[in-house]
Coordinates of C-alpha atoms and ligand atoms in Angstrom, one line a residue:
M413 CA 2.2 33.3 26.0
A414 CA 4.3 31.1 28.2
P415 CA 5.8 28.1 26.5
P416 CA 3.8 24.9 27.1
Y417 CA 6.5 23.3 29.2
A418 CA 8.4 23.6 32.4
E419 CA 10.5 26.7 33.2
A420 CA 13.5 24.4 33.3
V421 CA 13.0 23.6 29.7
A422 CA 12.4 27.3 28.8
A423 CA 15.7 28.1 30.5
R424 CA 17.5 26.1 27.9
F425 CA 16.6 28.8 25.3
P426 CA 17.7 32.2 26.6
P427 CA 17.1 35.2 24.3
P428 CA 19.8 36.0 21.8
P429 CA 22.3 38.9 22.3
V430 CA 20.9 40.7 19.2
Q431 CA 17.7 42.5 18.6
Y432 CA 16.1 42.7 15.2
A433 CA 13.9 45.6 14.2
T434 CA 11.0 43.9 12.6
P435 CA 7.4 45.0 13.6
G436 CA 6.6 41.5 14.9
L437 CA 9.6 41.6 17.3
A438 CA 8.8 45.0 18.8
P439 CA 8.6 45.1 22.6
G440 CA 5.2 44.3 23.9
R441 CA 3.9 42.9 20.6
A442 CA 1.4 40.1 20.7
T443 CA 1.2 39.5 17.0
Y444 CA 3.7 38.9 14.2
T445 CA 4.5 41.3 11.4
S446 CA 1.2 41.7 9.5
N447 CA 0.9 41.5 5.8
D448 CA 0.4 45.3 5.6
E449 CA 3.4 46.0 7.9
L450 CA 5.6 43.6 5.8
A451 CA 4.5 45.3 2.5
Q452 CA 5.3 48.7 4.1
A453 CA 8.7 47.7 5.3
M454 CA 9.6 46.2 1.9
R455 CA 8.4 49.4 0.1
A456 CA 10.5 51.5 2.4
L457 CA 13.6 49.4 1.7
A458 CA 13.0 49.6 -2.1
A459 CA 12.6 53.4 -1.9
R460 CA 16.1 53.9 -0.5
E461 CA 18.9 55.2 -2.6
G462 CA 20.8 52.1 -3.9
G463 CA 18.2 49.8 -2.2
P464 CA 16.7 46.6 -3.6
R465 CA 14.1 46.4 -6.3
L466 CA 10.6 45.4 -5.4
V467 CA 9.5 42.4 -7.5
A468 CA 5.8 41.5 -7.8
A469 CA 6.0 37.7 -8.0
G470 CA 2.2 37.0 -7.9
R471 CA -0.9 37.2 -5.9
S472 CA -2.3 34.7 -3.3
H473 CA -5.5 32.8 -3.5
E474 CA -7.1 35.8 -1.6
D475 CA -5.5 38.2 -3.9
L476 CA -2.8 39.5 -1.5
P477 CA 0.5 40.5 -3.1
I478 CA 3.4 38.1 -3.0
D479 CA 6.4 40.4 -3.3
A480 CA 10.1 39.9 -3.2
L481 CA 13.2 42.1 -3.0
H482 CA 16.0 41.8 -5.5
F483 CA 19.4 43.0 -4.1
A484 CA 22.0 43.6 -6.8
R485 CA 24.9 45.9 -7.2
A486 CA 26.1 47.0 -10.6
A487 CA 29.3 45.2 -11.5
P488 CA 32.4 47.5 -11.2
R489 CA 34.8 47.9 -14.2
G490 CA 37.5 45.3 -14.3
A491 CA 35.5 43.0 -12.0
G492 CA 36.4 39.3 -11.7
A493 CA 35.0 36.2 -13.4
A494 CA 31.9 36.0 -11.2
A495 CA 30.9 39.5 -12.1
A496 CA 31.7 39.0 -15.8
A497 CA 29.4 35.9 -16.0
G498 CA 26.8 37.6 -13.8
R499 CA 26.9 37.0 -10.1
P500 CA 25.3 33.9 -8.8
R501 CA 21.9 34.5 -7.3
V502 CA 20.5 33.2 -4.0
L503 CA 16.8 33.0 -3.4
V504 CA 15.5 32.9 0.2
I505 CA 11.9 31.9 0.8
G506 CA 10.1 32.5 4.0
Q507 CA 6.8 31.3 5.5
Q508 CA 5.4 28.9 3.0
H509 CA 3.6 27.5 6.0
G510 CA 1.5 30.3 7.6
D511 CA 1.9 29.0 11.2
E512 CA 5.7 29.2 11.0
P513 CA 6.3 32.9 11.5
A514 CA 10.0 33.1 12.3
G515 CA 11.0 32.6 8.7
A516 CA 9.3 35.8 7.5
E517 CA 10.6 37.9 10.5
A518 CA 14.1 36.6 9.8
V519 CA 14.0 37.3 6.0
L520 CA 12.9 40.8 6.8
A521 CA 15.8 41.2 9.3
V522 CA 18.2 40.0 6.6
A523 CA 16.7 42.5 4.1
H524 CA 17.7 45.3 6.5
Q525 CA 21.2 43.9 6.7
L526 CA 21.6 43.7 2.9
A527 CA 20.3 47.3 2.4
P528 CA 22.8 50.1 1.7
G529 CA 25.1 50.6 4.7
G530 CA 23.9 47.2 6.2
E531 CA 26.5 44.8 7.5
L532 CA 25.7 42.2 4.8
A533 CA 25.7 44.7 1.9
P534 CA 29.4 43.9 1.0
L535 CA 28.3 40.4 0.0
L536 CA 26.6 42.0 -3.0
E537 CA 30.0 42.5 -4.6
R538 CA 29.9 38.7 -5.1
I539 CA 26.3 37.6 -5.2
E540 CA 22.8 38.8 -5.9
V541 CA 20.0 38.0 -3.4
V542 CA 16.3 37.7 -3.9
L543 CA 14.3 37.7 -0.7
L544 CA 10.7 36.4 -0.6
P545 CA 9.8 37.0 3.1
R546 CA 6.3 35.5 3.1
A547 CA 5.2 33.0 0.4
N548 CA 1.9 32.3 2.1
P549 CA 0.2 35.6 3.2
D550 CA -3.2 34.0 3.4
G551 CA -2.0 31.3 5.8
A552 CA 0.0 33.9 7.8
A553 CA -3.1 36.0 8.3
R554 CA -4.9 33.0 9.7
A555 CA -1.9 31.4 11.5
Q556 CA -2.6 28.2 9.5
R557 CA -0.1 25.9 7.7
V558 CA -1.9 25.7 4.4
G559 CA -3.1 28.4 2.1
R560 CA -6.6 29.6 1.9
H561 CA -7.3 26.9 -0.7
G562 CA -6.4 24.3 1.9
S563 CA -3.4 22.9 0.0
D564 CA 0.2 22.6 1.3
I565 CA 2.1 25.1 -0.9
N566 CA 5.4 23.3 -0.2
R567 CA 4.2 20.2 -1.9
D568 CA 3.2 22.0 -5.0
H569 CA 6.4 23.1 -6.6
L570 CA 6.3 20.6 -9.5
L571 CA 2.5 20.6 -10.0
L572 CA 2.0 24.4 -9.5
R573 CA -1.7 24.2 -8.7
T574 CA -1.5 27.0 -6.1
P575 CA -0.9 30.6 -7.0
E576 CA 1.6 30.8 -4.2
A577 CA 3.9 28.0 -5.6
R578 CA 3.4 29.7 -9.0
A579 CA 4.7 33.0 -7.5
V580 CA 7.8 31.2 -6.3
A581 CA 8.3 29.7 -9.8
V582 CA 8.1 33.1 -11.3
L583 CA 11.0 34.2 -9.2
V584 CA 12.9 31.0 -9.9
R585 CA 12.4 31.4 -13.7
E586 CA 13.3 35.1 -13.7
F587 CA 16.4 34.9 -11.5
D588 CA 17.5 31.3 -12.0
P589 CA 19.0 31.0 -8.5
V590 CA 22.1 28.8 -7.9
V591 CA 21.2 28.6 -4.2
V592 CA 17.7 28.3 -2.7
V593 CA 17.0 28.6 1.0
D594 CA 13.6 27.7 2.4
A595 CA 12.8 28.9 6.0
H596 CA 10.3 26.9 8.1
E597 CA 9.6 26.0 11.7
H598 CA 9.1 22.5 13.2
T599 CA 6.8 21.0 15.9
V600 CA 8.3 21.3 19.4
V601 CA 6.0 19.4 21.8
G602 CA 2.9 17.6 20.5
R603 CA 3.6 14.1 19.3
Y604 CA 7.2 14.2 20.6
L605 CA 5.8 14.5 24.1
E606 CA 3.2 11.8 23.5
K607 CA 5.4 9.3 21.8
F608 CA 8.9 9.9 23.3
G609 CA 8.0 11.7 26.6
A610 CA 10.3 14.5 25.4
V611 CA 10.4 18.0 24.0
Q612 CA 12.4 19.0 20.9
R613 CA 15.8 20.5 21.7
N614 CA 17.5 21.6 18.5
D615 CA 17.4 25.3 17.6
L616 CA 17.7 24.4 13.9
L617 CA 16.9 21.3 11.8
L618 CA 18.3 21.4 8.3
Q619 CA 18.6 19.4 5.1
Y620 CA 19.6 20.0 1.6
A621 CA 17.9 18.5 -1.5
T622 CA 17.6 14.7 -1.3
T623 CA 15.9 13.4 -4.3
A624 CA 16.8 10.9 -7.0
N625 CA 18.6 11.8 -10.3
M626 CA 20.5 14.9 -9.1
P627 CA 24.1 15.3 -10.3
P628 CA 26.1 14.0 -7.2
E629 CA 28.3 17.0 -7.2
L630 CA 25.4 19.1 -6.0
A631 CA 25.1 17.1 -2.8
H632 CA 28.9 17.3 -2.3
A633 CA 28.9 21.1 -2.7
S634 CA 25.9 21.4 -0.4
E635 CA 27.7 19.5 2.3
A636 CA 31.2 20.9 2.0
W637 CA 30.6 24.5 0.9
F638 CA 27.4 25.2 2.7
R639 CA 26.4 22.8 5.5
Q640 CA 29.8 22.7 7.2
P641 CA 30.2 26.5 7.5
L642 CA 26.6 26.7 8.5
L643 CA 27.1 24.3 11.4
A644 CA 30.2 26.2 12.5
A645 CA 28.3 29.5 12.5
L646 CA 25.5 28.0 14.6
A647 CA 28.0 26.5 17.1
R648 CA 29.8 29.9 17.4
E649 CA 26.4 31.3 18.5
G650 CA 25.7 28.5 21.0
L651 CA 22.8 27.2 18.8
T652 CA 22.2 23.5 18.4
S653 CA 21.3 21.7 15.2
E654 CA 20.5 18.3 13.7
W655 CA 19.5 16.9 10.3
Y656 CA 15.9 17.8 9.6
Y657 CA 13.5 15.1 10.8
T658 CA 9.9 14.6 11.6
N659 CA 7.6 12.0 13.0
A660 CA 4.5 10.6 11.4
L661 CA 1.1 11.7 12.8
V662 CA 0.1 8.0 12.9
P663 CA -0.1 6.9 16.6
G664 CA 2.5 4.3 17.5
D665 CA 4.9 5.1 14.7
L666 CA 8.1 5.9 16.5
R667 CA 10.3 6.3 13.4
L668 CA 12.1 9.6 12.9
A669 CA 12.0 10.4 9.2
M670 CA 14.3 12.9 7.5
G671 CA 12.6 15.3 5.0
G672 CA 11.2 13.4 2.0
V673 CA 12.8 12.3 -1.2
Q674 CA 9.9 13.1 -3.6
P675 CA 10.1 15.9 -6.2
D676 CA 7.4 18.0 -4.6
T677 CA 8.9 20.4 -2.0
A678 CA 10.8 23.6 -2.9
R679 CA 14.0 21.9 -1.5
N680 CA 13.8 18.9 -3.9
V681 CA 12.3 20.6 -6.9
Y682 CA 14.8 23.3 -7.0
G683 CA 17.6 20.8 -6.3
L684 CA 16.4 19.1 -9.6
R685 CA 16.9 22.5 -11.1
N686 CA 20.6 22.1 -10.3
A687 CA 20.6 24.6 -7.4
V688 CA 22.1 24.0 -4.0
S689 CA 18.8 23.9 -2.1
F690 CA 18.4 24.1 1.7
L691 CA 15.5 23.6 4.1
L692 CA 15.9 25.5 7.5
E693 CA 13.5 24.7 10.4
T694 CA 13.6 26.4 13.7
R695 CA 11.8 25.0 16.8
G696 CA 8.6 27.0 16.6
V697 CA 5.3 25.2 15.7
G698 CA 2.9 24.9 18.6
I699 CA 4.7 27.2 21.1
G700 CA 3.2 30.5 20.1
R701 CA 5.6 33.4 20.6
A702 CA 7.9 31.5 23.0
H703 CA 11.5 32.1 22.3
L704 CA 10.6 34.1 19.1
A705 CA 13.6 36.3 19.2
R706 CA 15.9 33.2 19.5
R707 CA 14.0 31.5 16.6
V708 CA 14.4 34.5 14.4
H709 CA 18.1 34.9 15.4
T710 CA 18.7 31.2 14.6
H711 CA 17.3 31.7 11.1
V712 CA 19.3 34.9 10.6
V713 CA 22.5 33.2 11.7
A714 CA 21.8 30.3 9.3
M715 CA 20.8 32.6 6.4
R716 CA 23.9 34.8 6.9
A717 CA 26.1 31.7 6.9
L718 CA 24.6 30.5 3.7
L719 CA 24.9 33.9 2.0
A720 CA 28.5 34.2 3.1
A721 CA 29.2 30.8 1.8
A722 CA 27.6 31.6 -1.5
A723 CA 29.7 34.8 -1.8
A724 CA 32.9 32.9 -0.9
R725 CA 32.2 30.3 -3.5
A726 CA 30.7 32.6 -6.2
D727 CA 33.0 31.5 -9.0
D728 CA 32.8 27.8 -7.9
L729 CA 29.0 28.0 -7.9
L730 CA 28.8 29.3 -11.4
A731 CA 31.2 26.6 -12.6
L732 CA 29.2 24.0 -10.7
R733 CA 25.9 25.1 -12.3
T734 CA 27.5 24.8 -15.7
R735 CA 29.0 21.4 -15.0
A736 CA 25.8 20.0 -13.5
G737 CA 23.7 21.3 -16.4
A738 CA 26.1 19.8 -18.9
E739 CA 26.0 16.5 -17.1
V740 CA 22.2 16.4 -17.3
V741 CA 22.2 17.4 -20.9
A742 CA 24.8 14.6 -21.8
A743 CA 22.7 12.0 -20.0
A744 CA 19.8 12.3 -22.5
C745 CA 19.1 8.9 -24.3
R746 CA 21.5 7.2 -22.0
G747 CA 21.5 5.1 -18.8
E748 CA 18.7 4.7 -16.2
A749 CA 16.9 7.3 -14.2
V750 CA 14.9 6.7 -11.0
V751 CA 11.1 7.0 -11.2
L752 CA 10.5 6.2 -7.6
A753 CA 12.9 6.1 -4.6
A754 CA 12.5 5.6 -0.9
Q755 CA 14.4 6.5 2.3
T756 CA 16.7 3.9 3.9
A757 CA 16.0 2.6 7.4
T758 CA 18.9 3.1 9.8
T759 CA 19.1 4.0 13.5
R760 CA 20.3 7.3 15.0
E761 CA 20.4 8.8 18.4
V762 CA 19.0 12.3 18.6
V763 CA 18.9 14.5 21.6
M764 CA 15.6 15.8 22.9
L765 CA 14.8 17.3 26.3
D766 CA 13.2 16.0 29.5
P767 CA 9.9 17.9 29.7
H768 CA 10.2 18.4 33.5
T769 CA 13.9 18.9 34.2
G770 CA 15.0 20.3 30.8
A771 CA 18.0 17.9 30.8
D772 CA 19.2 16.4 27.6
K773 CA 17.3 13.2 26.8
P774 CA 18.9 11.0 24.1
I775 CA 16.4 9.1 22.0
R776 CA 17.6 6.2 20.0
A777 CA 15.2 5.6 17.2
E778 CA 14.7 4.1 13.8
W779 CA 15.9 6.8 11.4
M780 CA 14.6 7.0 7.9
S781 CA 17.6 8.4 6.1
S782 CA 17.2 10.5 2.9
L783 CA 20.9 10.7 2.5
E784 CA 20.9 7.1 1.2
L785 CA 18.2 6.7 -1.4
R786 CA 16.8 3.3 -2.2
P787 CA 15.6 3.2 -5.9
L788 CA 12.3 1.4 -6.1
R789 CA 11.7 1.8 -9.8
T790 CA 14.1 2.8 -12.6
R791 CA 13.7 3.2 -16.3
P792 CA 16.0 4.2 -19.2
R793 CA 16.2 7.9 -19.8
P794 CA 14.5 8.8 -23.1
C795 CA 15.8 11.3 -25.6
G796 CA 12.7 13.4 -25.1
Y797 CA 8.9 13.3 -24.6
W798 CA 6.1 13.8 -27.1
L799 CA 3.0 15.5 -25.8
A800 CA -0.4 15.6 -27.5
P801 CA -1.8 19.0 -28.6
E802 CA -4.3 18.8 -25.7
A803 CA -1.5 18.6 -23.2
D804 CA -1.2 22.4 -23.1
D805 CA -1.8 22.6 -19.4
A806 CA 1.2 20.3 -18.7
V807 CA 3.2 22.3 -21.2
A808 CA 2.4 25.6 -19.4
R809 CA 3.5 24.1 -16.1
L810 CA 6.8 22.8 -17.5
Q811 CA 7.4 26.2 -19.1
A812 CA 6.6 28.0 -15.8
I813 CA 9.5 26.2 -14.2
G814 CA 11.8 27.1 -17.1
V815 CA 11.7 23.9 -19.2
R816 CA 12.1 24.3 -22.9
V817 CA 9.2 22.8 -24.9
V818 CA 9.0 22.9 -28.7
R819 CA 5.7 23.1 -30.6
L820 CA 5.8 21.0 -33.7
A821 CA 4.9 23.0 -36.9
E822 CA 5.2 20.0 -39.3
P823 CA 4.4 16.3 -39.0
L824 CA 7.3 14.4 -37.4
R825 CA 8.1 10.7 -37.4
L826 CA 9.1 9.6 -33.9
R827 CA 10.4 6.3 -32.6
A828 CA 8.6 6.2 -29.3
E829 CA 7.2 4.0 -26.7
Q830 CA 3.9 4.2 -24.8
W831 CA 3.0 3.4 -21.2
Q832 CA 0.3 0.9 -20.8
E833 CA -1.7 0.6 -17.6
V834 CA -1.3 -2.6 -15.6
T835 CA -3.0 -1.5 -12.4
S836 CA -4.5 1.7 -11.2
V837 CA -5.7 2.9 -7.8
E838 CA -7.0 6.2 -6.5
A839 CA -5.1 7.4 -3.5
Q840 CA -4.3 10.5 -1.5
R841 CA -0.8 12.0 -2.0
P842 CA 0.4 11.9 1.6
D843 CA 3.5 13.7 2.7
V844 CA 6.3 12.3 4.8
L845 CA 4.2 12.8 8.0
G846 CA 1.2 10.8 6.5
R847 CA -0.6 14.1 6.4
V848 CA -3.1 14.8 3.6
S849 CA -3.7 18.4 2.8
E850 CA -5.5 18.4 -0.5
R851 CA -9.0 17.3 -1.5
Q852 CA -8.0 15.7 -4.8
T853 CA -6.8 12.1 -5.0
A854 CA -4.0 11.0 -7.4
R855 CA -4.2 8.1 -9.8
L856 CA -1.4 5.8 -9.0
V857 CA -0.6 3.4 -11.9
Q858 CA 1.7 0.6 -12.6
V859 CA 2.7 0.5 -16.3
T860 CA 4.6 -1.5 -18.9
L861 CA 6.1 0.0 -22.0
A862 CA 5.3 -0.9 -25.6
P863 CA 7.2 0.3 -28.7
R864 CA 5.2 2.5 -31.0
E865 CA 6.1 4.3 -34.1
R866 CA 4.2 7.6 -34.2
V867 CA 3.8 10.5 -36.6
A868 CA 3.4 13.5 -34.4
A869 CA 0.8 15.9 -35.7
P870 CA 1.5 19.6 -36.1
G871 CA 0.4 21.4 -32.9
S872 CA 1.7 18.6 -30.7
W873 CA 4.8 19.1 -28.5
Y874 CA 8.3 17.8 -28.1
V875 CA 10.2 18.2 -24.8
P876 CA 13.9 17.4 -25.3
M877 CA 15.8 15.7 -22.5
D878 CA 19.1 17.2 -23.6
Q879 CA 18.4 20.3 -21.5
P880 CA 19.7 21.2 -18.0
L881 CA 16.2 20.8 -16.4
A882 CA 15.6 17.3 -17.9
N883 CA 15.4 15.8 -14.4
L884 CA 12.3 17.9 -13.7
V885 CA 10.8 16.7 -17.0
F886 CA 11.4 13.1 -16.1
S887 CA 9.7 13.7 -12.7
A888 CA 6.7 15.3 -14.2
L889 CA 6.1 13.0 -17.2
E890 CA 6.9 9.5 -16.2
P891 CA 3.4 8.7 -15.1
D892 CA 3.9 6.1 -12.4
S893 CA 4.9 8.2 -9.4
P894 CA 2.6 10.1 -7.0
N895 CA 3.9 13.5 -8.2
S896 CA 3.6 13.0 -11.9
Y897 CA 1.4 15.2 -14.1
F898 CA -0.6 12.1 -15.1
A899 CA -1.2 11.0 -11.5
N900 CA -2.4 14.5 -10.6
R901 CA -4.6 14.8 -13.7
L902 CA -2.6 17.6 -15.4
L903 CA -2.4 15.2 -18.4
P904 CA -5.6 13.8 -19.7
G905 CA -4.5 10.2 -20.3
L906 CA -1.5 7.8 -20.6
D907 CA -1.7 8.3 -24.4
S908 CA -1.4 12.1 -24.1
A909 CA 2.4 11.6 -23.9
A910 CA 5.1 9.2 -25.1
R911 CA 8.7 8.5 -24.5
V912 CA 10.8 9.3 -27.6
L913 CA 13.7 6.9 -28.1
V914 CA 15.6 8.6 -30.9
A915 CA 16.2 12.3 -31.0
P916 CA 14.1 13.7 -33.9
W917 CA 16.7 16.3 -34.8
R918 CA 20.5 16.2 -34.9
Ligands
ZN344 ZN1 7.0 24.3 7.2

């Protein structure tokens, strides 16, 4: 299919100098690598001597396998500190959105390069790599963004309502990655042509985790250790890049908004798990197979740069993970945490393309920055949370992302406080585009807090905040944010949980 724009625009995106041997990129192909072809290629890699291990992460809504490859080399004798402590692990996720095929093709290409004898195999002296080429096989089979259930998998990493997000969580819990990379594609023409009279230019849009409450050192490491070498690698290949941004589907809204700040996407949820967490987006949605080889190449260049950066910083990453976890642990019972934050309005000039001449077309726009967070609501960090016996669904979800939850065997006196509803509205949980992709509404409440002594019954639960994943607990259990378990009916009522103000055990 020819790209939906002038030849002069297409000429700005020549094919790359490299060819990747994925089924979907074979000469003359009209379709992407199918689910069967992908499974076959992964089995073939896993069958090789010294090759990766095939990991069954889960099954999709339509019962298709969601499989990953785990690349690890046995640590040699007398190895350095990184090997002694276990090598840091990098998780790469492809195609959470079914109509964004370049990610899966690129992850498969990277898998070939990490296999024995491949040019990336030496990185395995320093890191382990887990590759999940296609997180949404149902969507891929239909070339649709959402899963077969109709929900956006990439907004489900805290709530875990979809089997696909649960499969990603299985990998995250098993491998505890220190770096997470999530490969997507972005809209090229569509509303950019309608609203700005322009076509998207950048080969890659990228962003690391930008959500409240993360230890600041994670953002610094994301920028200095990863984003800078990534930008240099793209520039060396003649590929252009910009911060990730999008534009609301609402007509007349001319703001460009960076990726969101809510704890819902893989990027942000796994950032709150104290990982360096990157979103990569090639220019691909709505242009069919146009420039597919270049899109895949762009992802491969970016993934290689991030893997190389992780290998170069292996010891630093393990130390960072330890420090970030300790910082979160030490913050229990102290200071304030952010319940709800928003982007900051600034302006920025981004370069798009003239749809007729292909010339650069600078667009100066209002720019909703996620790099400067505006806290809208803050609250003291409790020592922990009590959960009622009937909150077992919420408990299972917290445990699925690796949170430690204690079941009380004996009655326990707790100094606690309770949320009390001030107002409540039913509303959709829109994403940063204003797009709603789930049927259920969320209950959005405003609350006040009232002190309450409580004797917790045996069979109820305690979730301590002095654990490294406490920021995820805070996101899930403070009820008055659109992503909370209460808002999304994963907790029966406001009285199914309470904030614990004094740690019950010393
Ligand atoms: Zn996407």
